[in-house]
mmCIF file of C-alpha atoms in Angstrom:
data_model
loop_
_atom_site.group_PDB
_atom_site.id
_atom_site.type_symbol
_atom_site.label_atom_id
_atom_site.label_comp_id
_atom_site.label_asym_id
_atom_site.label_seq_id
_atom_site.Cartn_x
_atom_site.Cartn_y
_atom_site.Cartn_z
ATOM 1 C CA UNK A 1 0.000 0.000 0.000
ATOM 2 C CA UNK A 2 2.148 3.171 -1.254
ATOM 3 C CA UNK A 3 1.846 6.580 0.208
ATOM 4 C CA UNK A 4 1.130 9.092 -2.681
ATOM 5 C CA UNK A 5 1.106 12.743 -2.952
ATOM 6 C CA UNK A 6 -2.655 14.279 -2.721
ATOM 7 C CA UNK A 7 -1.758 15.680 -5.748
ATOM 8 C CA UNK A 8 -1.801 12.520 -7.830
ATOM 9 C CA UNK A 9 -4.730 11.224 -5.977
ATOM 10 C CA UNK A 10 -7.539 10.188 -8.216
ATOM 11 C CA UNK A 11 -11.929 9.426 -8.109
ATOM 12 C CA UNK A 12 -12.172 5.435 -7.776
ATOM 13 C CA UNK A 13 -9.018 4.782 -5.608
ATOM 14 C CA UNK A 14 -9.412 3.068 -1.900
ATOM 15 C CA UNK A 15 -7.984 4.844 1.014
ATOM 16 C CA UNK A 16 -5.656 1.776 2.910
ATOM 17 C CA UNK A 17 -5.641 3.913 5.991
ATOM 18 C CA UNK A 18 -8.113 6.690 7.666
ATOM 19 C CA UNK A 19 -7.587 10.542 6.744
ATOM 20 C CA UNK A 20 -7.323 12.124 9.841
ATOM 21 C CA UNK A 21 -7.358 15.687 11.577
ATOM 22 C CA UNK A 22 -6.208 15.758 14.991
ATOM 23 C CA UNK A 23 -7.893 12.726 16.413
ATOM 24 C CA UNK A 24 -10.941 12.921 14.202
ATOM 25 C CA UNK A 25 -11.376 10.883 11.789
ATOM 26 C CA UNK A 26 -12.477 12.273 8.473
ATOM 27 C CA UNK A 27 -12.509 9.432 5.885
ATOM 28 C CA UNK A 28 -12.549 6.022 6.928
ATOM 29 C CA UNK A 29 -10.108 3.131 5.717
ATOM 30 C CA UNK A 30 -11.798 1.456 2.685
ATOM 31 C CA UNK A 31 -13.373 4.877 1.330
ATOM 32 C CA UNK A 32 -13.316 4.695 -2.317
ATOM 33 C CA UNK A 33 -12.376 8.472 -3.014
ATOM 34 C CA UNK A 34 -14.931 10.915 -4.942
ATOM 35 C CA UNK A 35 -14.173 14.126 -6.726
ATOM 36 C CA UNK A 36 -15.660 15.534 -3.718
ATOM 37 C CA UNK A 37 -13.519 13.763 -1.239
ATOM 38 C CA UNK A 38 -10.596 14.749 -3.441
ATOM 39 C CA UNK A 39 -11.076 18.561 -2.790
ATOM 40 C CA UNK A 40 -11.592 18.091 0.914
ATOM 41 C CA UNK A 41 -8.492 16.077 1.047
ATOM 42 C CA UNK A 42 -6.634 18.757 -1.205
ATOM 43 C CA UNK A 43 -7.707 21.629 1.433
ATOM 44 C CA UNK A 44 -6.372 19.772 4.340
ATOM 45 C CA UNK A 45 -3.153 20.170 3.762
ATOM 46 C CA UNK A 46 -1.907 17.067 4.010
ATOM 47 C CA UNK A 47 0.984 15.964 1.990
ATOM 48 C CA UNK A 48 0.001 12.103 1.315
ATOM 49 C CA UNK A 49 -2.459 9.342 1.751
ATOM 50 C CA UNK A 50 -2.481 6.263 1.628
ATOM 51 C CA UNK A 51 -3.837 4.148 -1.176
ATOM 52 C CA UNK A 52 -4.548 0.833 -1.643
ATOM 53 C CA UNK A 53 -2.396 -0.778 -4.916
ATOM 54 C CA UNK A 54 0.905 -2.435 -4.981
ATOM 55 C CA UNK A 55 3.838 -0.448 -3.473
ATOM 56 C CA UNK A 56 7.492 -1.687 -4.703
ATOM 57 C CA UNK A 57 6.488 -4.033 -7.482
ATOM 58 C CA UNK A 58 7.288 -0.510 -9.351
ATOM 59 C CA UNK A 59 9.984 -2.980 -10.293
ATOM 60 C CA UNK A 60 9.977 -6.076 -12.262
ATOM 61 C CA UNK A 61 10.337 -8.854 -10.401
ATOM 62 C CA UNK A 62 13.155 -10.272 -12.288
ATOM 63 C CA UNK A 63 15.066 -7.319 -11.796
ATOM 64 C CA UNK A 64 14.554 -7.939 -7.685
ATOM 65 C CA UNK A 65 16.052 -11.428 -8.235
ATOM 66 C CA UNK A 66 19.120 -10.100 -9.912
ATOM 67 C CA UNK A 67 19.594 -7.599 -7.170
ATOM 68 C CA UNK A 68 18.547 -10.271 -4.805
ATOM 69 C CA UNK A 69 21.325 -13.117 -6.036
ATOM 70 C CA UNK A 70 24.096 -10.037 -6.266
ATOM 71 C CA UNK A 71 23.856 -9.324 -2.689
ATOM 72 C CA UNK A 72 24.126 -12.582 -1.188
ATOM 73 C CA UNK A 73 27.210 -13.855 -3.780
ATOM 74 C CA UNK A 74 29.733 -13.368 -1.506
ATOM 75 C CA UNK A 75 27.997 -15.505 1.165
ATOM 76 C CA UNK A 76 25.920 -18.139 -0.828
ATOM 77 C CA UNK A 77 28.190 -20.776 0.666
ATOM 78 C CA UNK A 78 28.059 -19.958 4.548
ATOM 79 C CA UNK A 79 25.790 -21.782 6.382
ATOM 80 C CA UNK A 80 22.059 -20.990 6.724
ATOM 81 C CA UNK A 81 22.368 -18.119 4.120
ATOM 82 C CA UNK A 82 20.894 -20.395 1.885
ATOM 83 C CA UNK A 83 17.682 -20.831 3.913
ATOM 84 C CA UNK A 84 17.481 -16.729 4.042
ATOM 85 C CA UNK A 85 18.060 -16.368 0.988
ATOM 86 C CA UNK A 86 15.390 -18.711 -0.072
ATOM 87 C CA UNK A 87 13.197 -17.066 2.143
ATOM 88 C CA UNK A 88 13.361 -13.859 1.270
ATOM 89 C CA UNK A 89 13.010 -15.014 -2.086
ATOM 90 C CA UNK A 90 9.889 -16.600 -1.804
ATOM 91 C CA UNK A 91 8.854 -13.261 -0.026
ATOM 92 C CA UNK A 92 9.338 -11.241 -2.521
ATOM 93 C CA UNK A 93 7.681 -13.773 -4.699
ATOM 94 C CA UNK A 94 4.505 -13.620 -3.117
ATOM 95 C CA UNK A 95 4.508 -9.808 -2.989
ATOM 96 C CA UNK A 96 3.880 -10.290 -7.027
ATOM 97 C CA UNK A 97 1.353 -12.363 -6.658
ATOM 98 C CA UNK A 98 -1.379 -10.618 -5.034
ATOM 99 C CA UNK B 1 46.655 12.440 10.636
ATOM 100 C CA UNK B 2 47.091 8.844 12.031
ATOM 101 C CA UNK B 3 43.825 6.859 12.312
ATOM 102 C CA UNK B 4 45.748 3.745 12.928
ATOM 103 C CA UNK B 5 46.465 4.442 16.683
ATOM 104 C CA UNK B 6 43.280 3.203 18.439
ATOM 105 C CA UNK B 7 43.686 6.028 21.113
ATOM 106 C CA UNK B 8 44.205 8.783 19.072
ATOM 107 C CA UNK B 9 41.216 8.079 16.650
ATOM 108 C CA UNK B 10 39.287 7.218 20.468
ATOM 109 C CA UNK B 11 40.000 10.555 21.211
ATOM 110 C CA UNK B 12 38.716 12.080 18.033
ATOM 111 C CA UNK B 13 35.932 10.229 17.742
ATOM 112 C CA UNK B 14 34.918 11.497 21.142
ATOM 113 C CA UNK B 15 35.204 15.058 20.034
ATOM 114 C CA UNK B 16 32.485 14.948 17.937
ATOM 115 C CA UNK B 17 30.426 17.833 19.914
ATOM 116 C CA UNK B 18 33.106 20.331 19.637
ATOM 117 C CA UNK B 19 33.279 19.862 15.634
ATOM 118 C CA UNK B 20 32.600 22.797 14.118
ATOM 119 C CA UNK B 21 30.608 21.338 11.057
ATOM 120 C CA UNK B 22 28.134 19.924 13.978
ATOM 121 C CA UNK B 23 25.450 21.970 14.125
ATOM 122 C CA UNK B 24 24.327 23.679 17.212
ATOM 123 C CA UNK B 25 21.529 21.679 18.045
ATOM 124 C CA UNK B 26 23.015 18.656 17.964
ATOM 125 C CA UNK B 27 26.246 19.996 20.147
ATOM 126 C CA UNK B 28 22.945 20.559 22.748
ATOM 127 C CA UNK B 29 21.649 17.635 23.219
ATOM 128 C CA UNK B 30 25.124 15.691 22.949
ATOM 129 C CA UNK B 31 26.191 18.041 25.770
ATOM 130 C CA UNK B 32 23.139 17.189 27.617
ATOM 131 C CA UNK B 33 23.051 13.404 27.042
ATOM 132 C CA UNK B 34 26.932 13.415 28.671
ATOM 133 C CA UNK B 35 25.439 14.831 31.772
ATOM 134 C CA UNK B 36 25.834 12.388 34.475
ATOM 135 C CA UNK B 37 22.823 13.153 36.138
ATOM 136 C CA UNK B 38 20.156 14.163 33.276
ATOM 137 C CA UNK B 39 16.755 14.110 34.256
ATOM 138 C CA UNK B 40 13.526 12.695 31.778
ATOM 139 C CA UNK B 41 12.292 16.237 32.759
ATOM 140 C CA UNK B 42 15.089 18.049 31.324
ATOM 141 C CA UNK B 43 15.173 16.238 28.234
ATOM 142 C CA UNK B 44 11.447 16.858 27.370
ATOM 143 C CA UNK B 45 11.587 20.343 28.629
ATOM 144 C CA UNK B 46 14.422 20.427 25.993
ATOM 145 C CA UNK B 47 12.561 18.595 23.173
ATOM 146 C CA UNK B 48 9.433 20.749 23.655
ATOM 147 C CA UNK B 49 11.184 23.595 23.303
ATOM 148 C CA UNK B 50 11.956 23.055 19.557
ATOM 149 C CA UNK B 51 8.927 22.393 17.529
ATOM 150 C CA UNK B 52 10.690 20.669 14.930
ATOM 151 C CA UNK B 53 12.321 18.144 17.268
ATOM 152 C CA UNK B 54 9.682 17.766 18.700
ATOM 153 C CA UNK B 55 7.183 16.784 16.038
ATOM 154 C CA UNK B 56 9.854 14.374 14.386
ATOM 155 C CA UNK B 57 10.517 12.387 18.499
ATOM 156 C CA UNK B 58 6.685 11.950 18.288
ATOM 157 C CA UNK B 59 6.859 11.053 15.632
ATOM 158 C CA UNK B 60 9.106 8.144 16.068
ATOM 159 C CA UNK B 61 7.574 7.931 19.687
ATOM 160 C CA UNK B 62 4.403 6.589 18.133
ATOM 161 C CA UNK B 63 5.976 4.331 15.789
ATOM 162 C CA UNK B 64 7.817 2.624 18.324
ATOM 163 C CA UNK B 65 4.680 2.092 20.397
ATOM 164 C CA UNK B 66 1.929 1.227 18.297
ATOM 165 C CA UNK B 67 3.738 1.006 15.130
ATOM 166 C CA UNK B 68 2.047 4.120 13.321
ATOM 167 C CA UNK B 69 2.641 7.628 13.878
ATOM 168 C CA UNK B 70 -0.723 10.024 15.723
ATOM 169 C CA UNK B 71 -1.714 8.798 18.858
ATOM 170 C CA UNK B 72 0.861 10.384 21.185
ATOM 171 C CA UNK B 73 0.736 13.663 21.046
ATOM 172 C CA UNK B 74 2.728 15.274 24.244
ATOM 173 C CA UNK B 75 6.314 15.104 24.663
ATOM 174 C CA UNK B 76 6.624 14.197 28.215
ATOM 175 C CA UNK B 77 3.996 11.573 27.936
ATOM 176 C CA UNK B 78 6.228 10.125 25.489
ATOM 177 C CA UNK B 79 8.895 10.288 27.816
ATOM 178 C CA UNK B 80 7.077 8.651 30.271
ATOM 179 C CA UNK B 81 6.439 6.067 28.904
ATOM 180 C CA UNK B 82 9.389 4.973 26.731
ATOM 181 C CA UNK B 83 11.752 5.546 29.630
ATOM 182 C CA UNK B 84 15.262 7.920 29.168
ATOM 183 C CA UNK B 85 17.385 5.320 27.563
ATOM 184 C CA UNK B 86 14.546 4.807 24.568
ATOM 185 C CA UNK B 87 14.050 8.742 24.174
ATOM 186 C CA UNK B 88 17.842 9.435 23.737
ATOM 187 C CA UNK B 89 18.180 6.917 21.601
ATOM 188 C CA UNK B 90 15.854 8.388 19.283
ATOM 189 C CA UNK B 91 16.510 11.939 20.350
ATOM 190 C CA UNK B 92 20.489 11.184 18.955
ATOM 191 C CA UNK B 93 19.382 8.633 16.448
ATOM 192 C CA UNK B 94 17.069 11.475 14.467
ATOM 193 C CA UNK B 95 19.364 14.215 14.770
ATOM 194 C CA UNK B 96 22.776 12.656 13.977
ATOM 195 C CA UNK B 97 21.189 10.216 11.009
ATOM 196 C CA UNK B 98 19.654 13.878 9.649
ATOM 197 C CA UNK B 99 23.271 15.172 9.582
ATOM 198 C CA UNK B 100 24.461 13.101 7.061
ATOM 199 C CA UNK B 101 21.361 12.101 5.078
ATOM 200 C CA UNK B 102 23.731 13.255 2.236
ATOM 201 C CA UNK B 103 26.818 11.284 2.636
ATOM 202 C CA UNK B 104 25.346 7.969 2.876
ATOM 203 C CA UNK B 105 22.112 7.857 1.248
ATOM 204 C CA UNK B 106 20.089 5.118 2.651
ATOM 205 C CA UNK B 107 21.716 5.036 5.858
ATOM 206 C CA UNK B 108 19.235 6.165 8.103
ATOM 207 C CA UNK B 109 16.234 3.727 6.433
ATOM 208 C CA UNK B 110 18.280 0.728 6.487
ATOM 209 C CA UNK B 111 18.633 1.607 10.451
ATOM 210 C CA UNK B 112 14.881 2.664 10.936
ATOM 211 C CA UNK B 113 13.992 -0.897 9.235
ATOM 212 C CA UNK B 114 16.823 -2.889 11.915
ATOM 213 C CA UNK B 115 15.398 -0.451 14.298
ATOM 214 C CA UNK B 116 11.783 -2.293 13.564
ATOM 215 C CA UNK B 117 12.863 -5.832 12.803
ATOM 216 C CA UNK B 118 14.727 -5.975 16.142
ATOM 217 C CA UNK B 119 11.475 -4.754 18.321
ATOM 218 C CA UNK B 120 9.680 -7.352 16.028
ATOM 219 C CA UNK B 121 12.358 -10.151 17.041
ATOM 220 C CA UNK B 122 12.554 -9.177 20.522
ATOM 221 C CA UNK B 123 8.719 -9.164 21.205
ATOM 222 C CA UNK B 124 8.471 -12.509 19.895
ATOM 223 C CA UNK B 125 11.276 -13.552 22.063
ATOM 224 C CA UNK B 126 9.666 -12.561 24.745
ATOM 225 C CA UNK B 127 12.551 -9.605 26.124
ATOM 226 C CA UNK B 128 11.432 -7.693 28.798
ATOM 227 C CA UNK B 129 12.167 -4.628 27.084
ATOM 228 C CA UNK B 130 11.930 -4.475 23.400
ATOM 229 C CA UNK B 131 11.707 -0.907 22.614
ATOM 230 C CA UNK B 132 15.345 -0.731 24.257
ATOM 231 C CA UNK B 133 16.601 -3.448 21.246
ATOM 232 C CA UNK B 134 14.544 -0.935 19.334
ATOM 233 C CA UNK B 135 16.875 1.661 20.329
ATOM 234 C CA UNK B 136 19.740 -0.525 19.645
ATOM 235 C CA UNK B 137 18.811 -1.349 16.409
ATOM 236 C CA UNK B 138 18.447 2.583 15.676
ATOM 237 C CA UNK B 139 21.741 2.928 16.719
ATOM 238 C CA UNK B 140 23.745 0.073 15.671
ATOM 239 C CA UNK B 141 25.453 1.444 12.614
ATOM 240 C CA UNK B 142 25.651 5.412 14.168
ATOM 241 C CA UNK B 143 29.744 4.536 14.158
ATOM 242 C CA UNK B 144 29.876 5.208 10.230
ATOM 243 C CA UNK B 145 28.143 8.390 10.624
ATOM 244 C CA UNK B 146 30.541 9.569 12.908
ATOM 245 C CA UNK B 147 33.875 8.573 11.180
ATOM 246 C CA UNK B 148 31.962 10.466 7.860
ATOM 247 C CA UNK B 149 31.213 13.165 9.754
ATOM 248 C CA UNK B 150 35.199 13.748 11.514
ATOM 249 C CA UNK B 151 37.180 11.571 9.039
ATOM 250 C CA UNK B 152 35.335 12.560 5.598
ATOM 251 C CA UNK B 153 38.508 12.414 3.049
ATOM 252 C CA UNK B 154 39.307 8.948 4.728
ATOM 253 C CA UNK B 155 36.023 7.298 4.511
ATOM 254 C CA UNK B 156 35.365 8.502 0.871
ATOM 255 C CA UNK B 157 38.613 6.190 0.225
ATOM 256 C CA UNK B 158 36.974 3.421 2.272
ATOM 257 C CA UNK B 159 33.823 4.050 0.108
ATOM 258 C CA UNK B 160 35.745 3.951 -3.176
ATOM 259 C CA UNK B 161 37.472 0.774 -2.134
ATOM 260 C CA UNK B 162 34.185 -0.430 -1.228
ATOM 261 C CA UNK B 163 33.420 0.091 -4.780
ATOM 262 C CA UNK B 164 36.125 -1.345 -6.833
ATOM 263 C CA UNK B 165 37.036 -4.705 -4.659
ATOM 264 C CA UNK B 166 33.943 -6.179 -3.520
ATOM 265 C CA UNK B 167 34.736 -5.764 -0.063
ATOM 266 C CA UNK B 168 32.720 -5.660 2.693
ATOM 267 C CA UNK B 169 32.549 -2.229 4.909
ATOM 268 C CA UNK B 170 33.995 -3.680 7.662
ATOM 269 C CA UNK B 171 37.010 -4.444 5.558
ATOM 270 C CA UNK B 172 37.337 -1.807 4.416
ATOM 271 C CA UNK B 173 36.917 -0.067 7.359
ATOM 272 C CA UNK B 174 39.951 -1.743 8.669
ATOM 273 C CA UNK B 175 42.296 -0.698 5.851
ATOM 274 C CA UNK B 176 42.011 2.846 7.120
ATOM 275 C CA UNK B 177 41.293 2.759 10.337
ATOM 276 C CA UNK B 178 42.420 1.224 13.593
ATOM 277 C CA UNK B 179 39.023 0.176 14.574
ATOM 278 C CA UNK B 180 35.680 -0.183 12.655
ATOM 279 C CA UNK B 181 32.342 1.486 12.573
ATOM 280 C CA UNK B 182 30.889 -1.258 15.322
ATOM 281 C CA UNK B 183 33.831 -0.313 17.861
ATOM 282 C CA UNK B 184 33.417 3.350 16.986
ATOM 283 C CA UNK B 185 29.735 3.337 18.067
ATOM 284 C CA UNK B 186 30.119 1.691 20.989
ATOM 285 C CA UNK B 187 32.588 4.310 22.191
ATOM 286 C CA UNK B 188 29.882 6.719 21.884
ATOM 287 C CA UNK B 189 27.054 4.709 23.012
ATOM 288 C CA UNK B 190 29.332 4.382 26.182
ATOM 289 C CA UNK B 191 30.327 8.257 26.113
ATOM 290 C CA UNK B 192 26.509 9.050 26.045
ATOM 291 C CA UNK B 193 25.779 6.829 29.362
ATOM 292 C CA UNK B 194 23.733 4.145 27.317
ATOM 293 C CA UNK B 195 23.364 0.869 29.202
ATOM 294 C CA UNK B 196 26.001 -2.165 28.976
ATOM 295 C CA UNK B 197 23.231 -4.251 26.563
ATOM 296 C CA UNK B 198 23.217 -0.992 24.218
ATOM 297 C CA UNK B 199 26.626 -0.579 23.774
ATOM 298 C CA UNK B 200 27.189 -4.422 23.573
ATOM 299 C CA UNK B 201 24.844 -4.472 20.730
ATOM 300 C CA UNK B 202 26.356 -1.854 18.716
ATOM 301 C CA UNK B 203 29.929 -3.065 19.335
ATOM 302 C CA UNK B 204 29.424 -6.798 18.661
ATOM 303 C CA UNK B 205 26.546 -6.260 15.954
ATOM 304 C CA UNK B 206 29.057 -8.128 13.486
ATOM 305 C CA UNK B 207 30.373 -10.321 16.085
ATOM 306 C CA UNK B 208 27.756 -11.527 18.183
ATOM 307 C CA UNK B 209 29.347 -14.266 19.688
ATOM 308 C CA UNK B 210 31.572 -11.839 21.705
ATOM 309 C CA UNK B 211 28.803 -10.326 23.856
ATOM 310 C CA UNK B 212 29.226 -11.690 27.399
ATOM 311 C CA UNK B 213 26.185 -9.123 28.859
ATOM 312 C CA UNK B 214 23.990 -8.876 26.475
ATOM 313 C CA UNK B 215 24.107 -11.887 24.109
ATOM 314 C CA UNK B 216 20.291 -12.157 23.086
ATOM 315 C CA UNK B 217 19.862 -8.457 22.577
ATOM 316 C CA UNK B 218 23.191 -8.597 20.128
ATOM 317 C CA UNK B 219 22.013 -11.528 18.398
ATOM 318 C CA UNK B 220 18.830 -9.739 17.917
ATOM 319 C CA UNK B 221 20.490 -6.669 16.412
ATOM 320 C CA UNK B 222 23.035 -9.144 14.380
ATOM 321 C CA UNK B 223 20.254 -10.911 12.298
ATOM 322 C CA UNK B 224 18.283 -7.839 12.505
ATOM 323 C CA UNK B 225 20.846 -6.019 10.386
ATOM 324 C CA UNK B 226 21.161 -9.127 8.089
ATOM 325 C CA UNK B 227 17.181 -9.383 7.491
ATOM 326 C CA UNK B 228 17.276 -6.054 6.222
ATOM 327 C CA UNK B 229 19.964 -5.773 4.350
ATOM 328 C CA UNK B 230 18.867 -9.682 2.752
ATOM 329 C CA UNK B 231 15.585 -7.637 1.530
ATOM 330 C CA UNK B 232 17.333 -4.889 0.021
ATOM 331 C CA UNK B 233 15.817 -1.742 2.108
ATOM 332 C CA UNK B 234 17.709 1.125 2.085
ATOM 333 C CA UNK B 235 21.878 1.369 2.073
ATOM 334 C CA UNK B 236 24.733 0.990 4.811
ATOM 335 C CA UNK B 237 27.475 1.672 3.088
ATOM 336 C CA UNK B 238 27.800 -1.472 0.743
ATOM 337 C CA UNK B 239 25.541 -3.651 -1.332
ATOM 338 C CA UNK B 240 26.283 -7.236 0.170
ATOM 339 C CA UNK B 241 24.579 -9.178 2.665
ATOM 340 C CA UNK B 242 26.860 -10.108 5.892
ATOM 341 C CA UNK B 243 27.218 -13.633 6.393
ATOM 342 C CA UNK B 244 25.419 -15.071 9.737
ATOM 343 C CA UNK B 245 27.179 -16.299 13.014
ATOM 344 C CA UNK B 246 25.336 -19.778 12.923
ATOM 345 C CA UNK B 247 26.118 -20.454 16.419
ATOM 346 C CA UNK B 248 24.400 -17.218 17.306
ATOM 347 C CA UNK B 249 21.358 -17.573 14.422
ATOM 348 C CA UNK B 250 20.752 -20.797 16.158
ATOM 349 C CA UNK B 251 20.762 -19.575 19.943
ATOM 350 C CA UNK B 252 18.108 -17.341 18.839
ATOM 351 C CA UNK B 253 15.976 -20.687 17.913
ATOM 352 C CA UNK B 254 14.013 -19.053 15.152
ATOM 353 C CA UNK B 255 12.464 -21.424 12.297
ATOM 354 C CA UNK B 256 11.214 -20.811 8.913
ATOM 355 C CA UNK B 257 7.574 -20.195 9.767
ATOM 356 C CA UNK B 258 9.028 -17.428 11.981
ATOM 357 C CA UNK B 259 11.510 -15.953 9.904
ATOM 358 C CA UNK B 260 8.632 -15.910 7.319
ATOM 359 C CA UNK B 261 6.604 -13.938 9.363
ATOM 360 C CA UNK B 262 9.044 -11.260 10.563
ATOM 361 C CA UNK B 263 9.806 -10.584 6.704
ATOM 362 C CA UNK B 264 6.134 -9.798 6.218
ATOM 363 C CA UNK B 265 6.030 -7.872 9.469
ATOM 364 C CA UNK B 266 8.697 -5.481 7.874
ATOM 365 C CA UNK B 267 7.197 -5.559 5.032
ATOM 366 C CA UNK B 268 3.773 -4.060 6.696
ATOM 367 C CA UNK B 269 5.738 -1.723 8.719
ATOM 368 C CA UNK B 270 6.886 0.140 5.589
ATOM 369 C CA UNK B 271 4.541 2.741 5.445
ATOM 370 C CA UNK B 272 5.568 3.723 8.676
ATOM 371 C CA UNK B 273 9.330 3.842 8.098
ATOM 372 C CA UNK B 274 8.423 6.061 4.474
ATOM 373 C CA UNK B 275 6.871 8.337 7.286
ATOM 374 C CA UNK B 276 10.094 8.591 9.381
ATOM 375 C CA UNK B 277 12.159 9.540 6.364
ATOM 376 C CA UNK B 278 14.218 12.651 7.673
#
């Protein structure tokens, strides 16, 4: 769930966490955002929400495998670096799947 | 200049509030945090007193304690409730880290995210006090910001060999100097009255096995540091992943299931440390 700036904030996209003033709470989490909504959130100056969508998969994943395999290659061999490795590869796996 | 005698680069090191590229602020509160006898009064009186220090500790306040930033919203409630060894922690951890945001790009997220992985770890260890590995964590790596910050010429050659040989920072680190970023933080950690599992876990952080006082706490910090820099978030100085102590990975009795789940708490927790970013 990125964090974007209000200015790139569009009608149709879900709110992952509550807008709030103070300790009111002005939109709830799961508000799909209006042009109306979009106005009051531009006058409240607030610099970002947060919306729902995926965050670092900005990336290919093939290109976080690369990066993954380069930073481990001097330790591939020690022991249990394997298992981490394998784990955070399947992590970052799954992040691509939802 | 010769960084190769330990006492002489001790000394400098230790003269880091009296540099004159350290800004006033942080001179302050180092000069404060040295006092024997500092009080959590005095060192909320002292946050409140700057608005922009004091919106950032909140900040971080509120992360540590219910993992998002908002609910905490006075100073000395904060310090009430985190205790004095948690608030200067963050109190040094925010305003040296914001120093050099510059000179090692990355720096200051890769230690938010060890900060977070270690409270993670240590809750499910069951520690007593987890926010104080969170502090810890925060801190662990504060020994390259300070060589930067007094040595820079010198570490831009440890950087550069850093780049062309594929070495670690630590090695490099010893090329140049007579003691490496984990000793050098621990020196501080002790100058600024942190307790013995604090400065334990910053000076053993690569060798965990060495800890006689605080040996879950390091340990905690150790695979903390090598979680994060496994999933890639932010930068501490050089692209590779640190290889694990096994005797220490296996003290800490974690299995797969559990390792799984602290990569996805991390993972969750990002929104908050985009939040923190100085």
């Amino acid at each position: 769930m990125p964090k974007i700036s209000v200015d790139k904030i569009e009608p149709g996209m879900k709110l992952t966490k509550p807008v709030t003033r103070g300790n009111m709470v002005m939109l709830k989490e799961g508000t799909e955002l209006t042009e109306h909504m979009i106005i009051k959130i531009r006058n409240m100056d607030l610099e970002k929400v947060s919306i729902d969508g995926p965050s670092q998969n900005s990336i290919p994943k093939e290109e976080r495998l690369v990066q993954l395999d380069m930073r481990f290659k001097n330790v591939e061999n020690e022991p249990y670096m394997d298992l981490l490795k394998k784990l955070v590869r399947e992590h970052i796996e799954v992040s691509y799947e939802q | 200049m010769n960084n190769n005698d330990i006492r002489t680069l001790r000394r400098k090191v230790e003269s880091i509030s009296s540099l004159p590229t350290t800004p006033d602020v942080l001179k302050q509160i180092l000069v404060m945090i040295e006092k024997p006898s500092i009080s959590l009064g005095e060192i909320s009186n002292f946050i409140s007193n700057d608005p922009a220090l004091a919106t950032r500790i909140l900040k971080m306040v509120n992360s540590v304690i219910y993992g998002f930033p908002g609910r905490i919203s006075s100073v000395s409630h904060a310090t009430v409730l985190l205790g004095l060894n948690v608030i200067k922690g963050l109190l040094i951890g925010t305003s040296v880290f914001e120093l050099m945001q510059k000179s090692m790009l990355g720096l200051w997220e890769h230690s938010i995210n060890c900060a977070i992985t270690a409270k993670l770890i240590a809750r499910r260890k069951g520690l007593k006090d987890p926010d104080d590995v969170y502090a810890a964590g925060l801190l662990h790596d504060i020994g390259k910001v300070i060589l930067i910050l007094q040595f820079p010429e010198e570490y831009e050659k440890v950087m550069n060999e850093i780049n062309m040989e594929d070495i670690t920072i630590s090695e490099a680190e010893k090329n140049h100097f007579a003691e490496t970023h984990a000793g050098v933080g621990s020196w501080l950690a002790e100058k600024w009255r942190f307790p013995l599992n604090l400065v334990e876990s910053i000076k053993y952080h690569h060798k965990p096995h060495l800890s006689k006082n605080a040996p879950l706490e390091t340990a905690i910090v150790h695979l903390s540091d090598i979680l994060v820099r496994a999933m890639g978030l932010g930068f501490a100085g050089d692209p590779f992943v640190p290889a694990l102590n096994p005797t220490v990975f296996e003290y800490l009795d974690l299995n797969e299931n559990d390792i799984k789940e602290i990569l996805g708490e991390v993972e969750d927790s990002k929104s908050v440390t985009e939040e923190l970013s100085l």
